[in-house]
mmCIF file of C-alpha atoms in Angstrom:
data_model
loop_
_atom_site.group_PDB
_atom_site.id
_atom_site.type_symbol
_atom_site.label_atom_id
_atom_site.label_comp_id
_atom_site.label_asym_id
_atom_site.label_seq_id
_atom_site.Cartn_x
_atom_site.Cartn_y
_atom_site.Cartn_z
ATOM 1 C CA UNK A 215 -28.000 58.567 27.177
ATOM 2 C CA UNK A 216 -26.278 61.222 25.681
ATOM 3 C CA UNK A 217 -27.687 64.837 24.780
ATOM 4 C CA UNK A 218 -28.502 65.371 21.335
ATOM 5 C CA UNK A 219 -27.320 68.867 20.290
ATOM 6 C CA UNK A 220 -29.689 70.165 17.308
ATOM 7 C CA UNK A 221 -28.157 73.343 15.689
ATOM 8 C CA UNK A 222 -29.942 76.025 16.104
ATOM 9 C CA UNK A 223 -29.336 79.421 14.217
ATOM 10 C CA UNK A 224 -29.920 82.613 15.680
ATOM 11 C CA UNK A 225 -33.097 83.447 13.429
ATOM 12 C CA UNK A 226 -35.218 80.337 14.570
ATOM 13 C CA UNK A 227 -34.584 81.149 18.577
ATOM 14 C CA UNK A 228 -37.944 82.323 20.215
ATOM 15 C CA UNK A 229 -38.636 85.621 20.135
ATOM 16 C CA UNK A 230 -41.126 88.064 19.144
ATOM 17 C CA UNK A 231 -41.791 88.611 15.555
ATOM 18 C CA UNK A 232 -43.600 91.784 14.343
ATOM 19 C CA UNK A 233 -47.050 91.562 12.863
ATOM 20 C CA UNK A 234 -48.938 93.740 11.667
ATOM 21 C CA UNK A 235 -53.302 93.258 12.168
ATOM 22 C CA UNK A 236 -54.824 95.581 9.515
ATOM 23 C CA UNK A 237 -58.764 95.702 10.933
ATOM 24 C CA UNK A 238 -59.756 95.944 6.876
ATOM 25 C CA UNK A 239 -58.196 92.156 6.979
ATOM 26 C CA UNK A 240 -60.408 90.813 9.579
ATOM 27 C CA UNK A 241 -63.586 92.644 8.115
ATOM 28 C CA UNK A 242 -64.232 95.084 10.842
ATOM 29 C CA UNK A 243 -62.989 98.063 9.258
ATOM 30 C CA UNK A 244 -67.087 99.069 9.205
ATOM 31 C CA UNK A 245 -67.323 99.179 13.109
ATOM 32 C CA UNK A 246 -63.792 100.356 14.524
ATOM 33 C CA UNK A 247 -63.331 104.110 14.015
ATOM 34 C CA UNK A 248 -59.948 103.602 15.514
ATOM 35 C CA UNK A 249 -57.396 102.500 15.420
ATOM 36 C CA UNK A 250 -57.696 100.791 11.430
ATOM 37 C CA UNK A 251 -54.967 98.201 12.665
ATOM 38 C CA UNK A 252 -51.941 97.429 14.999
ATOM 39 C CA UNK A 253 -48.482 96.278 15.584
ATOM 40 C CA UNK A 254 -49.808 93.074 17.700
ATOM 41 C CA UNK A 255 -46.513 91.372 16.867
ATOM 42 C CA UNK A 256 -46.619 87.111 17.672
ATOM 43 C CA UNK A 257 -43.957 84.728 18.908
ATOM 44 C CA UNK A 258 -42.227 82.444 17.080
ATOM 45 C CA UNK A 259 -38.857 80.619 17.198
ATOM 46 C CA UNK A 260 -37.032 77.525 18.688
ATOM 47 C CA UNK A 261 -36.946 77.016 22.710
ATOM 48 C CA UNK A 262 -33.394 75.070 22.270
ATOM 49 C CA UNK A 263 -30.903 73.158 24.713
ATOM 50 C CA UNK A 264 -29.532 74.764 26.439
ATOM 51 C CA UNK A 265 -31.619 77.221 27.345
ATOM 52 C CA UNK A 266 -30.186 80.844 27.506
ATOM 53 C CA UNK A 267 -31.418 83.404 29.920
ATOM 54 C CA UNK A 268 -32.777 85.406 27.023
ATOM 55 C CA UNK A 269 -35.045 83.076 25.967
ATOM 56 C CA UNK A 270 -36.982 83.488 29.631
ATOM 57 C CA UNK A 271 -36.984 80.032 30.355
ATOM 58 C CA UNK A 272 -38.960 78.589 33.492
ATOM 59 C CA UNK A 273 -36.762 75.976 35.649
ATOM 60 C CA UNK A 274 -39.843 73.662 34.051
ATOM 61 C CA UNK A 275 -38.675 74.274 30.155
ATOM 62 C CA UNK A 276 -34.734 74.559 31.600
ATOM 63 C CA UNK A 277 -35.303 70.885 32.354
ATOM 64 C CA UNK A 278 -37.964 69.808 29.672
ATOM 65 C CA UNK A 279 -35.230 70.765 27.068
ATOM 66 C CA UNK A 280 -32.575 68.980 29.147
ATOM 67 C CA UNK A 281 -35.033 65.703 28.458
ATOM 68 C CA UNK A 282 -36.007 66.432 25.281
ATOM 69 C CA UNK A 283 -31.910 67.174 24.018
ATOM 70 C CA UNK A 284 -32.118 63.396 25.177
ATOM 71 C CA UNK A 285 -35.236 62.203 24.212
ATOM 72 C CA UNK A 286 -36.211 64.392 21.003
ATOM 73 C CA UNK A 287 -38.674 61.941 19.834
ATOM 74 C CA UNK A 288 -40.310 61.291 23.438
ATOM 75 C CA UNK A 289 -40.787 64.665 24.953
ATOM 76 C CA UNK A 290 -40.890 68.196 22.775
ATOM 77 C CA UNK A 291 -39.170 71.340 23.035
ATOM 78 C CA UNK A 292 -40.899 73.741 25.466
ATOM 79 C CA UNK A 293 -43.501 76.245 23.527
ATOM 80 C CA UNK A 294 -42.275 80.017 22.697
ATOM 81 C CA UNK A 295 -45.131 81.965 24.121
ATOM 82 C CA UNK A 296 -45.616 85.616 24.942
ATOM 83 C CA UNK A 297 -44.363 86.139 28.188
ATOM 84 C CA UNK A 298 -45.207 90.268 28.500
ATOM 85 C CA UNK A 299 -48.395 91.366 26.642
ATOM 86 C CA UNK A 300 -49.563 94.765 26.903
ATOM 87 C CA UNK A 301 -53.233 96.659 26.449
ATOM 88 C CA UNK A 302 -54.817 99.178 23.425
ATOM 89 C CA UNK A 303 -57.510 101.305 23.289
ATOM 90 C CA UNK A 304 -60.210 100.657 20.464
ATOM 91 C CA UNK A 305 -62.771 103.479 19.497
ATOM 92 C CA UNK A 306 -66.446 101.808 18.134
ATOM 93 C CA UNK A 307 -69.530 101.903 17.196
ATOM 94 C CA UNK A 308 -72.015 99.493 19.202
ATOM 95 C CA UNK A 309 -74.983 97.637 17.916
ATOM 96 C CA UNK A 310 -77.567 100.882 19.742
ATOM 97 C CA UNK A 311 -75.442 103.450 18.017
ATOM 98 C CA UNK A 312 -73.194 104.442 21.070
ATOM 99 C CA UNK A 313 -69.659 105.180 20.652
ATOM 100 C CA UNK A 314 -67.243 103.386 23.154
ATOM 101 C CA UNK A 315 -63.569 104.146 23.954
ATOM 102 C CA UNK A 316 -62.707 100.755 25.378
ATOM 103 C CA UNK A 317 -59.356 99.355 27.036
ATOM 104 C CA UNK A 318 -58.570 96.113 26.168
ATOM 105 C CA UNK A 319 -55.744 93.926 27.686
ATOM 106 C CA UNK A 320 -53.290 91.213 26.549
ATOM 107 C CA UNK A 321 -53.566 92.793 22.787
ATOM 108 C CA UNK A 322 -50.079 93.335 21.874
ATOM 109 C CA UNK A 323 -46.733 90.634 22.343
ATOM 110 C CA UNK A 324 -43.971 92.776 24.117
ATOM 111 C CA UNK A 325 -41.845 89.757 24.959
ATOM 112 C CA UNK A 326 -41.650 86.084 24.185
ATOM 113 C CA UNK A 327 -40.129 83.234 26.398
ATOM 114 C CA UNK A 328 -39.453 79.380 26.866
ATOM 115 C CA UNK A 329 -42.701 77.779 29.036
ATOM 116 C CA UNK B 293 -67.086 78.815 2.895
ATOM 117 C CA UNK B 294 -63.953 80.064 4.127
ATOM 118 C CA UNK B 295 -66.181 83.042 5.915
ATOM 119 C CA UNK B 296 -68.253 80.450 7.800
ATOM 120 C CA UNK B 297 -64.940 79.188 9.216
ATOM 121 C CA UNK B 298 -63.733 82.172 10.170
ATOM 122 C CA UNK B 299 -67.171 83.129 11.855
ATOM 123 C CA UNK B 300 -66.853 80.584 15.375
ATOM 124 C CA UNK B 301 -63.718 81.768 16.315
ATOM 125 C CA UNK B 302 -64.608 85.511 15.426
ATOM 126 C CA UNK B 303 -67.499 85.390 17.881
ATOM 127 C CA UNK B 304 -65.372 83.775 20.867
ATOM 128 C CA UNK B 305 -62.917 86.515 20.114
ATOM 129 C CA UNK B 306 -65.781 89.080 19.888
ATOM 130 C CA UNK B 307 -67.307 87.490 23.144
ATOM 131 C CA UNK B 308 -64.143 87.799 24.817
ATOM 132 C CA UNK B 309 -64.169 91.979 24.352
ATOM 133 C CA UNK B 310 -67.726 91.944 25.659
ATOM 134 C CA UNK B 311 -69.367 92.409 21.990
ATOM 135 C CA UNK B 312 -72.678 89.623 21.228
ATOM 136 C CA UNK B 313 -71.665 90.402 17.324
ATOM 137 C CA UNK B 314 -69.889 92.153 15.176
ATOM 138 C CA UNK B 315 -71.393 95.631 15.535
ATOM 139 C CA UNK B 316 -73.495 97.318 12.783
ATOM 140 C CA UNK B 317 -71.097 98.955 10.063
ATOM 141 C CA UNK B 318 -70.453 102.622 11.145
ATOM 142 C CA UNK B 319 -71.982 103.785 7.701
ATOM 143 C CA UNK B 320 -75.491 103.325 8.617
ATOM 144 C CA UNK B 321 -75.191 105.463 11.751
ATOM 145 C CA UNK B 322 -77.826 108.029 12.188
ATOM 146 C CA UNK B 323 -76.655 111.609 10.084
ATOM 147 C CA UNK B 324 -75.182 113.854 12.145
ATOM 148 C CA UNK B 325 -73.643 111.797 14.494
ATOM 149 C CA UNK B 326 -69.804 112.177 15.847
ATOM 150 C CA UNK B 327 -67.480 111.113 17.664
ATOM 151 C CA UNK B 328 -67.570 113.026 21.033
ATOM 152 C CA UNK B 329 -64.333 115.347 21.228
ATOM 153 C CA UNK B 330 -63.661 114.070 24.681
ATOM 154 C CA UNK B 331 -63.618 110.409 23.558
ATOM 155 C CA UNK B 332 -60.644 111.474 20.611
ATOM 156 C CA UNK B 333 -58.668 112.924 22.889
ATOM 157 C CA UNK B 334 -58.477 110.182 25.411
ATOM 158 C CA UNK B 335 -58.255 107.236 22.736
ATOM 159 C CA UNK B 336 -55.425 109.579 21.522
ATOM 160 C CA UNK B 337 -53.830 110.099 24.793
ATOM 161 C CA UNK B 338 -54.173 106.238 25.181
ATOM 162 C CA UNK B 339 -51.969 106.033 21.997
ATOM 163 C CA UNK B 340 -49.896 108.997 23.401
ATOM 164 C CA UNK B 341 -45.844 108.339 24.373
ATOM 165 C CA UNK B 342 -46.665 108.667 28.363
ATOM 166 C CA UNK B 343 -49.704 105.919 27.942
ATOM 167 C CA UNK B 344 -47.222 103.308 29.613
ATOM 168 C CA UNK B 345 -47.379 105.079 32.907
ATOM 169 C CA UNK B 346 -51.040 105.042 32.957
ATOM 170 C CA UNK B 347 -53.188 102.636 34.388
ATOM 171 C CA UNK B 348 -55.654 101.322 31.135
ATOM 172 C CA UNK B 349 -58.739 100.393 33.843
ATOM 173 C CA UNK B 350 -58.581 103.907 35.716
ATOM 174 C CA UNK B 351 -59.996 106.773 33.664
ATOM 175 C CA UNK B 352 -58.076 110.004 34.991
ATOM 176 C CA UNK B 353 -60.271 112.687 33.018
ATOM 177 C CA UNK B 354 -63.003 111.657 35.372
ATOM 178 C CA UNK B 355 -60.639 110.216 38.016
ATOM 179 C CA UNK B 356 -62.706 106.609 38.256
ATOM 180 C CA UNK B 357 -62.297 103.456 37.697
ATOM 181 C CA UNK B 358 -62.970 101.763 34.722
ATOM 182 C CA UNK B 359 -62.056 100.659 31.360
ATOM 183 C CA UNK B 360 -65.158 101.034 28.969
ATOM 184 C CA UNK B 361 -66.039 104.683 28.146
ATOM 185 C CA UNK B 362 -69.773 104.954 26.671
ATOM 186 C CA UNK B 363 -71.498 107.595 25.028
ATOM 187 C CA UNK B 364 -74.964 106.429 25.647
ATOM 188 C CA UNK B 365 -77.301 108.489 23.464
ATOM 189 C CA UNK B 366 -80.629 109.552 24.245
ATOM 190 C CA UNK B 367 -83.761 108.229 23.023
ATOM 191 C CA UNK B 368 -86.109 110.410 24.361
ATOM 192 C CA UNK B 369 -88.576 112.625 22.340
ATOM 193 C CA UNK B 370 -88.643 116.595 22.000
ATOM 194 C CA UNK B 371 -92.038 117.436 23.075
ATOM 195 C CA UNK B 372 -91.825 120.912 21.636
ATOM 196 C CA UNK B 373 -94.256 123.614 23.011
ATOM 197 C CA UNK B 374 -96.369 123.918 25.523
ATOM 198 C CA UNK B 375 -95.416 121.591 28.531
ATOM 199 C CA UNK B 376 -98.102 120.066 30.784
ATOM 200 C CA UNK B 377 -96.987 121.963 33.882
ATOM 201 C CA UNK B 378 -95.205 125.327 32.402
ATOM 202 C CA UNK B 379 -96.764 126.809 29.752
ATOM 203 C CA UNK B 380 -93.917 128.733 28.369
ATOM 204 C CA UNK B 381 -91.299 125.827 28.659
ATOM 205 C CA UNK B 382 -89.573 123.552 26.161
ATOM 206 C CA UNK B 383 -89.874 120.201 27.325
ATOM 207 C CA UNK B 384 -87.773 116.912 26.501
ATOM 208 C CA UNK B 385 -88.198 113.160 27.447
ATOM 209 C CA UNK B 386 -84.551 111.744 27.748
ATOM 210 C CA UNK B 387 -84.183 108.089 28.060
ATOM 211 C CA UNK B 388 -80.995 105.931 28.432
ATOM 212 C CA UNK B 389 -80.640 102.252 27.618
ATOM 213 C CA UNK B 390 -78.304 101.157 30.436
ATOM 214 C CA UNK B 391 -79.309 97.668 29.122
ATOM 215 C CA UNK B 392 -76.043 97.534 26.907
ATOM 216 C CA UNK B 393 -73.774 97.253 29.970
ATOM 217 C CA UNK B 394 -73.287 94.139 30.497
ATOM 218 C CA UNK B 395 -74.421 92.470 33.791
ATOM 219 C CA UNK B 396 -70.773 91.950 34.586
ATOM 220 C CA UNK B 397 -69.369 95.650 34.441
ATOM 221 C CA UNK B 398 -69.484 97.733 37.414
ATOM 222 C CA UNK B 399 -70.680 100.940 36.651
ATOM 223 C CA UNK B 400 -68.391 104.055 38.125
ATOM 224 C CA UNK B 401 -69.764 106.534 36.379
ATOM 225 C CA UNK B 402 -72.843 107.699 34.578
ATOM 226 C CA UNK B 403 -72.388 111.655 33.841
ATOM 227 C CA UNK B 404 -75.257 113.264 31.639
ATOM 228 C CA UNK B 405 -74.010 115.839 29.540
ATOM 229 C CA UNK B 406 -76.804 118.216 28.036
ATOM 230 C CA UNK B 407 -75.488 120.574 25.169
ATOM 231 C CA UNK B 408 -77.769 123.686 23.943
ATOM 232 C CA UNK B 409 -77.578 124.285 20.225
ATOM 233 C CA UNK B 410 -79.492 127.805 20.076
ATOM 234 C CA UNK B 411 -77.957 130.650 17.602
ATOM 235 C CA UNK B 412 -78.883 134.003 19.332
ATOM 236 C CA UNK B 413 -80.364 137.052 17.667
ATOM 237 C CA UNK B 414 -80.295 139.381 20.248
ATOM 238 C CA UNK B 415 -78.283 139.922 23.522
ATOM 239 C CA UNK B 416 -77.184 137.372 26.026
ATOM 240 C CA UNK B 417 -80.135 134.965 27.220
ATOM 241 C CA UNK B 418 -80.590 132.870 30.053
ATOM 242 C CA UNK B 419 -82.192 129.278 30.342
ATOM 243 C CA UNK B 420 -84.034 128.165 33.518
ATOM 244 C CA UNK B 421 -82.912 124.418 33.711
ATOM 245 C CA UNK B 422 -85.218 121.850 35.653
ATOM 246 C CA UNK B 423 -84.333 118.337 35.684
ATOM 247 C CA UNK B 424 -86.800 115.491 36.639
ATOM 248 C CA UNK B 425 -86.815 111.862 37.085
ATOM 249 C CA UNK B 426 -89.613 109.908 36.053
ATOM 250 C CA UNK B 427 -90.970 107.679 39.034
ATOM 251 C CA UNK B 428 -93.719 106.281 37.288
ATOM 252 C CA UNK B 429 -95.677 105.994 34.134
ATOM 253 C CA UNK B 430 -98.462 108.921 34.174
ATOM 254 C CA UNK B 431 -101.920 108.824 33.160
ATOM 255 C CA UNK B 432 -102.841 110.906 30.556
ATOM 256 C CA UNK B 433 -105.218 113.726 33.387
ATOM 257 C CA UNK B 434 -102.747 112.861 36.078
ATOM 258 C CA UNK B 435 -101.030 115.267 37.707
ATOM 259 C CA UNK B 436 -97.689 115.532 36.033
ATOM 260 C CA UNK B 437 -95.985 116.555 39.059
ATOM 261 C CA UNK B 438 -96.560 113.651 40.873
ATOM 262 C CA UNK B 439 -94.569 111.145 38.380
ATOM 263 C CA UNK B 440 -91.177 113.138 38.674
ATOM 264 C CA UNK B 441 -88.271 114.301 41.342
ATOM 265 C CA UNK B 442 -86.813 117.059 40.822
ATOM 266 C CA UNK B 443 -82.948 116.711 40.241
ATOM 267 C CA UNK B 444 -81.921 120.065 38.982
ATOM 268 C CA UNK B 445 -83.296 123.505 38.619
ATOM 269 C CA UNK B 446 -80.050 126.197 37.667
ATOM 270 C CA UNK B 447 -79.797 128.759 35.505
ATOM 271 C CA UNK B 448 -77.842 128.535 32.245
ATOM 272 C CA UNK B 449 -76.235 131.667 30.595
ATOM 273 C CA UNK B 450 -76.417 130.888 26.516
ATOM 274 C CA UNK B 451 -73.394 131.888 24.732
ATOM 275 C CA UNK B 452 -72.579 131.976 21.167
ATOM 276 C CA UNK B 453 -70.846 128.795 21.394
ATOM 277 C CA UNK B 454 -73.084 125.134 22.386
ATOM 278 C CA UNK B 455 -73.325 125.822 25.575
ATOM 279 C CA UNK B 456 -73.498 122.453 28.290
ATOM 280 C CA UNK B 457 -74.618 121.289 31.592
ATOM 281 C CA UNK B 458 -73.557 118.269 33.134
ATOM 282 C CA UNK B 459 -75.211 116.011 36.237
ATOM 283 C CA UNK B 460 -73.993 113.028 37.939
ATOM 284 C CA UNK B 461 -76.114 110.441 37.755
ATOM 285 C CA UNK B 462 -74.558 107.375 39.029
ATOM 286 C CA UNK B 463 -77.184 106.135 41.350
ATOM 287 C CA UNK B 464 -80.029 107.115 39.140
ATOM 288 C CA UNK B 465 -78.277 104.846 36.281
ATOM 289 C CA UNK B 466 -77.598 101.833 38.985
ATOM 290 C CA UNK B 467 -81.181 101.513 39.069
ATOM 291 C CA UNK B 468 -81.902 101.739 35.013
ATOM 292 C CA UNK B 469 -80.249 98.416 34.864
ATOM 293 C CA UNK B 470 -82.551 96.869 36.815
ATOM 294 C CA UNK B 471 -85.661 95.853 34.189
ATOM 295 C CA UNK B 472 -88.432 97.832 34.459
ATOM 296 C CA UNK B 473 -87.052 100.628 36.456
ATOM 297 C CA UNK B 474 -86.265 102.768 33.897
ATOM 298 C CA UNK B 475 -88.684 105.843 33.037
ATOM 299 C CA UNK B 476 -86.374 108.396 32.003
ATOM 300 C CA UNK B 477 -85.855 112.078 32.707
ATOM 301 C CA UNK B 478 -88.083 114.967 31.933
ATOM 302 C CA UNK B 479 -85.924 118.335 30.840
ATOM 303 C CA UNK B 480 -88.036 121.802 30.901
ATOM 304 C CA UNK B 481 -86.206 124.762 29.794
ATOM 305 C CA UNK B 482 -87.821 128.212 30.653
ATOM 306 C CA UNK B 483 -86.049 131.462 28.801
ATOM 307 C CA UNK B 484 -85.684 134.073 31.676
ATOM 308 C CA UNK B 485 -85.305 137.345 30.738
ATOM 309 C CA UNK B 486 -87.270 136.799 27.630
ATOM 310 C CA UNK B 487 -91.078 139.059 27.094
ATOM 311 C CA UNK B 488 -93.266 136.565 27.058
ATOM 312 C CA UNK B 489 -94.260 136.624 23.262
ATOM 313 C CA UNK B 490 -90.697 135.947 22.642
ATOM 314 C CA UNK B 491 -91.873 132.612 24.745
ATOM 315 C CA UNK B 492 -93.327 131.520 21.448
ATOM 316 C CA UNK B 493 -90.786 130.475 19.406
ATOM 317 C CA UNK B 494 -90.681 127.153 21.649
ATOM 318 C CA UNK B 495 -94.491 126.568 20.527
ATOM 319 C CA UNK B 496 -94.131 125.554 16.997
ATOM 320 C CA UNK B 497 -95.367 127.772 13.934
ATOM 321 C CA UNK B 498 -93.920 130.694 15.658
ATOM 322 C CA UNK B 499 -91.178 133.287 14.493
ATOM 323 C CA UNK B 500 -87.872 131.925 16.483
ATOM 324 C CA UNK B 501 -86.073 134.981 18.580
ATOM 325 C CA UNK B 502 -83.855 132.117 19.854
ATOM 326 C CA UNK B 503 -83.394 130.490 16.241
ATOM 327 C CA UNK B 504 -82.260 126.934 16.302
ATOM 328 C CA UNK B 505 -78.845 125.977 14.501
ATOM 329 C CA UNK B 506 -80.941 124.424 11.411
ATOM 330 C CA UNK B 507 -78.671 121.092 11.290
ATOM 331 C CA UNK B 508 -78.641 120.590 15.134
ATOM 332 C CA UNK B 509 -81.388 119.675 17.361
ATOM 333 C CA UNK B 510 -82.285 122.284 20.345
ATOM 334 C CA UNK B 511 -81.013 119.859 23.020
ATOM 335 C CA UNK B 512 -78.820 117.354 22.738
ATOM 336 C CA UNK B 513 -78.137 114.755 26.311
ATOM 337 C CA UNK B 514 -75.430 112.007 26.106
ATOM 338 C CA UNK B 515 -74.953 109.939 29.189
ATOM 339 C CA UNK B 516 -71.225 109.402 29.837
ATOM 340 C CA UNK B 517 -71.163 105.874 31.520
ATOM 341 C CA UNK B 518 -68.131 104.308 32.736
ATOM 342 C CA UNK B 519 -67.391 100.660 33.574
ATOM 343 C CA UNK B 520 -65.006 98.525 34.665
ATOM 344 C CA UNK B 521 -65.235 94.663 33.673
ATOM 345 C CA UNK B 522 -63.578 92.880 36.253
ATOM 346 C CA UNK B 523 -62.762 90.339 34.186
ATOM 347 C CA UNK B 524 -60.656 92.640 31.835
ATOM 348 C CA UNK B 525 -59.276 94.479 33.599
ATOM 349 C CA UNK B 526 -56.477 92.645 36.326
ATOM 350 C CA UNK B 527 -54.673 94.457 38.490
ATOM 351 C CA UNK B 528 -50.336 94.813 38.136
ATOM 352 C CA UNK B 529 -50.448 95.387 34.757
ATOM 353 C CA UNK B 530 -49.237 98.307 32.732
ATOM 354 C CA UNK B 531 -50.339 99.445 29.568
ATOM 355 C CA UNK B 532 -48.157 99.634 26.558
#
């Protein structure tokens, strides 16, 4: 069979797209002294054929895209995921009146890829 | 309905950073409570430009491991005036619940910090500091010596300023985790170059040579505990 080529414009290629989590949104504004919110950012975006070496493929989603440009109905794109997450601090109030300064990891999308 | 929804997934998220619940708004805190200085300026160097080269489960201000930072507070009560074994001391229960770390976090640190909030009318004063554990429950007629280690006996120079003391108490706070094991610490404070009727303002009704800062207690004890969850906290990453 031959590859189907899907057109893909730059905009809806996977990458990392910024959001914004505003802790007054969520309803824990109350508790967390700091920060009030943060740039957690998500991915989003097309992981097309063929894959370029910006999109971070693995030699898995190099060759489930190679199917899928063949079989689009049969097998689906590979996902855009974060690839590079990184940690924040959070300031808070616990339920025996403490205050805590905790780290906490994987809260924050540096860098999305093809898995 | 919308709430209820949103309510599962909120407390496998909360779960997840080691919280049972969403926390009790900050509002209804006690009056008078803060944030400890030291805990804003390491959630701001956290946020700082050079955070990336630090390591988020190592705290460097006490040079541990760890990435939870408690201020436990005290729960003990002042016992003002006359102590049962020094009649001229101040004496204060302190008790730490070192229930709220969870089972999973291994504890690094525990660092009691004891601040004095006296105002001073005349001259320069000095505290004599004595620090006990509690070994056991004692019967009311017991001798009260027999219930308590000694952990700390120094001399503390008041200033004009709060002035603070600070003990490590790791192994001490190991054991509070266990249930049951957890009596406390007995504080006496002995003025030493006071005349001995200037001993009374610590037995209530008296006129106060060392007058207490009116909005502060006389002692205030925070137990700096830090943890690491093991769980959280992998190793080969670095923090944004």
């Amino acid at each position: 069979r031959s590859a189907v080529h899907l057109p893909v414009t730059p905009s809806n290629v996977c990458k990392a797209r910024r959001l914004y989590i505003d802790f007054k949104d969520v309803g824990w504004q109350d508790w967390i002294i700091a920060p009030q919110g943060y740039m957690a950012n998500y991915c989003h975006g097309e992981c097309p054929f063929p894959l370029s070496e910006s999109l971070n493929g693995t030699n898995h989603a190099i060759l489930q895209t190679l199917v899928h440009s063949l079989d689009p109905h049969g097998t689906p794109q590979p996902c855009c995921v974060p690839i590079h997450l990184s940690p924040i601090s959070m300031l808070y109030y616990d339920n025996n009146d403490n205050v805590v300064l905790r780290h906490y990891q994987d809260m924050v999308v540096d860098e999305c890829g093809c898995r | 309905s919308r709430v209820e929804e949103a309510k599962s997934p909120e407390r496998l998220f909360l779960g997840s950073l080691g919280l049972s619940g969403r926390p009790r708004p900050a509002g209804s805190q006690q009056p008078g409570r803060h944030v400890p200085s030291a805990l804003w300026r390491m959630f701001r160097r956290s946020e700082g430009d050079h955070a990336e080269e630090s390591d988020p489960c190592t705290v460097s201000e006490y040079g541990v491991r760890g990435n939870i930072i408690r201020y436990v507070q005290d729960q003990g009560r002042l016992v003002s005036g006359w102590s049962s074994s020094c009649r001229a001391c101040l004496e204060k229960q302190l008790y730490f619940n070192m229930s709220v770390l969870q089972p999973v976090e291994l504890l690094s640190l525990a660092q009691l910090e004891i601040t004095f909030h006296w105002k001073l009318l005349q001259g320069p004063r000095a505290l004599s500091v004595s620090l006990y554990q509690v070994i056991r429950a004692t019967l009311r007629g017991a001798d009260p010596q027999a219930g308590r280690r000694l952990l700390l006996s120094q001399s503390v120079r008041l200033q004009h300023e709060p002035t603070s003391v600070a003990v490590d108490l790791t192994a001490l706070a190991e054991g509070w985790r266990k249930p049951g094991r957890n009596y406390g610490l007995l504080l006496e404070l002995l003025p030493l170059d006071a005349e001995p009727e200037e001993l009374l303002p610590f037995h209530p009704g008296n006129s106060l040579p060392l007058e207490p800062a009116s909005a502060l207690p006389l002692v205030q004890a925070s137990l700096v505990a830090v943890s690491l969850n093991p769980h959280q906290c992998r190793s080969g990453r670095r923090r944004r």
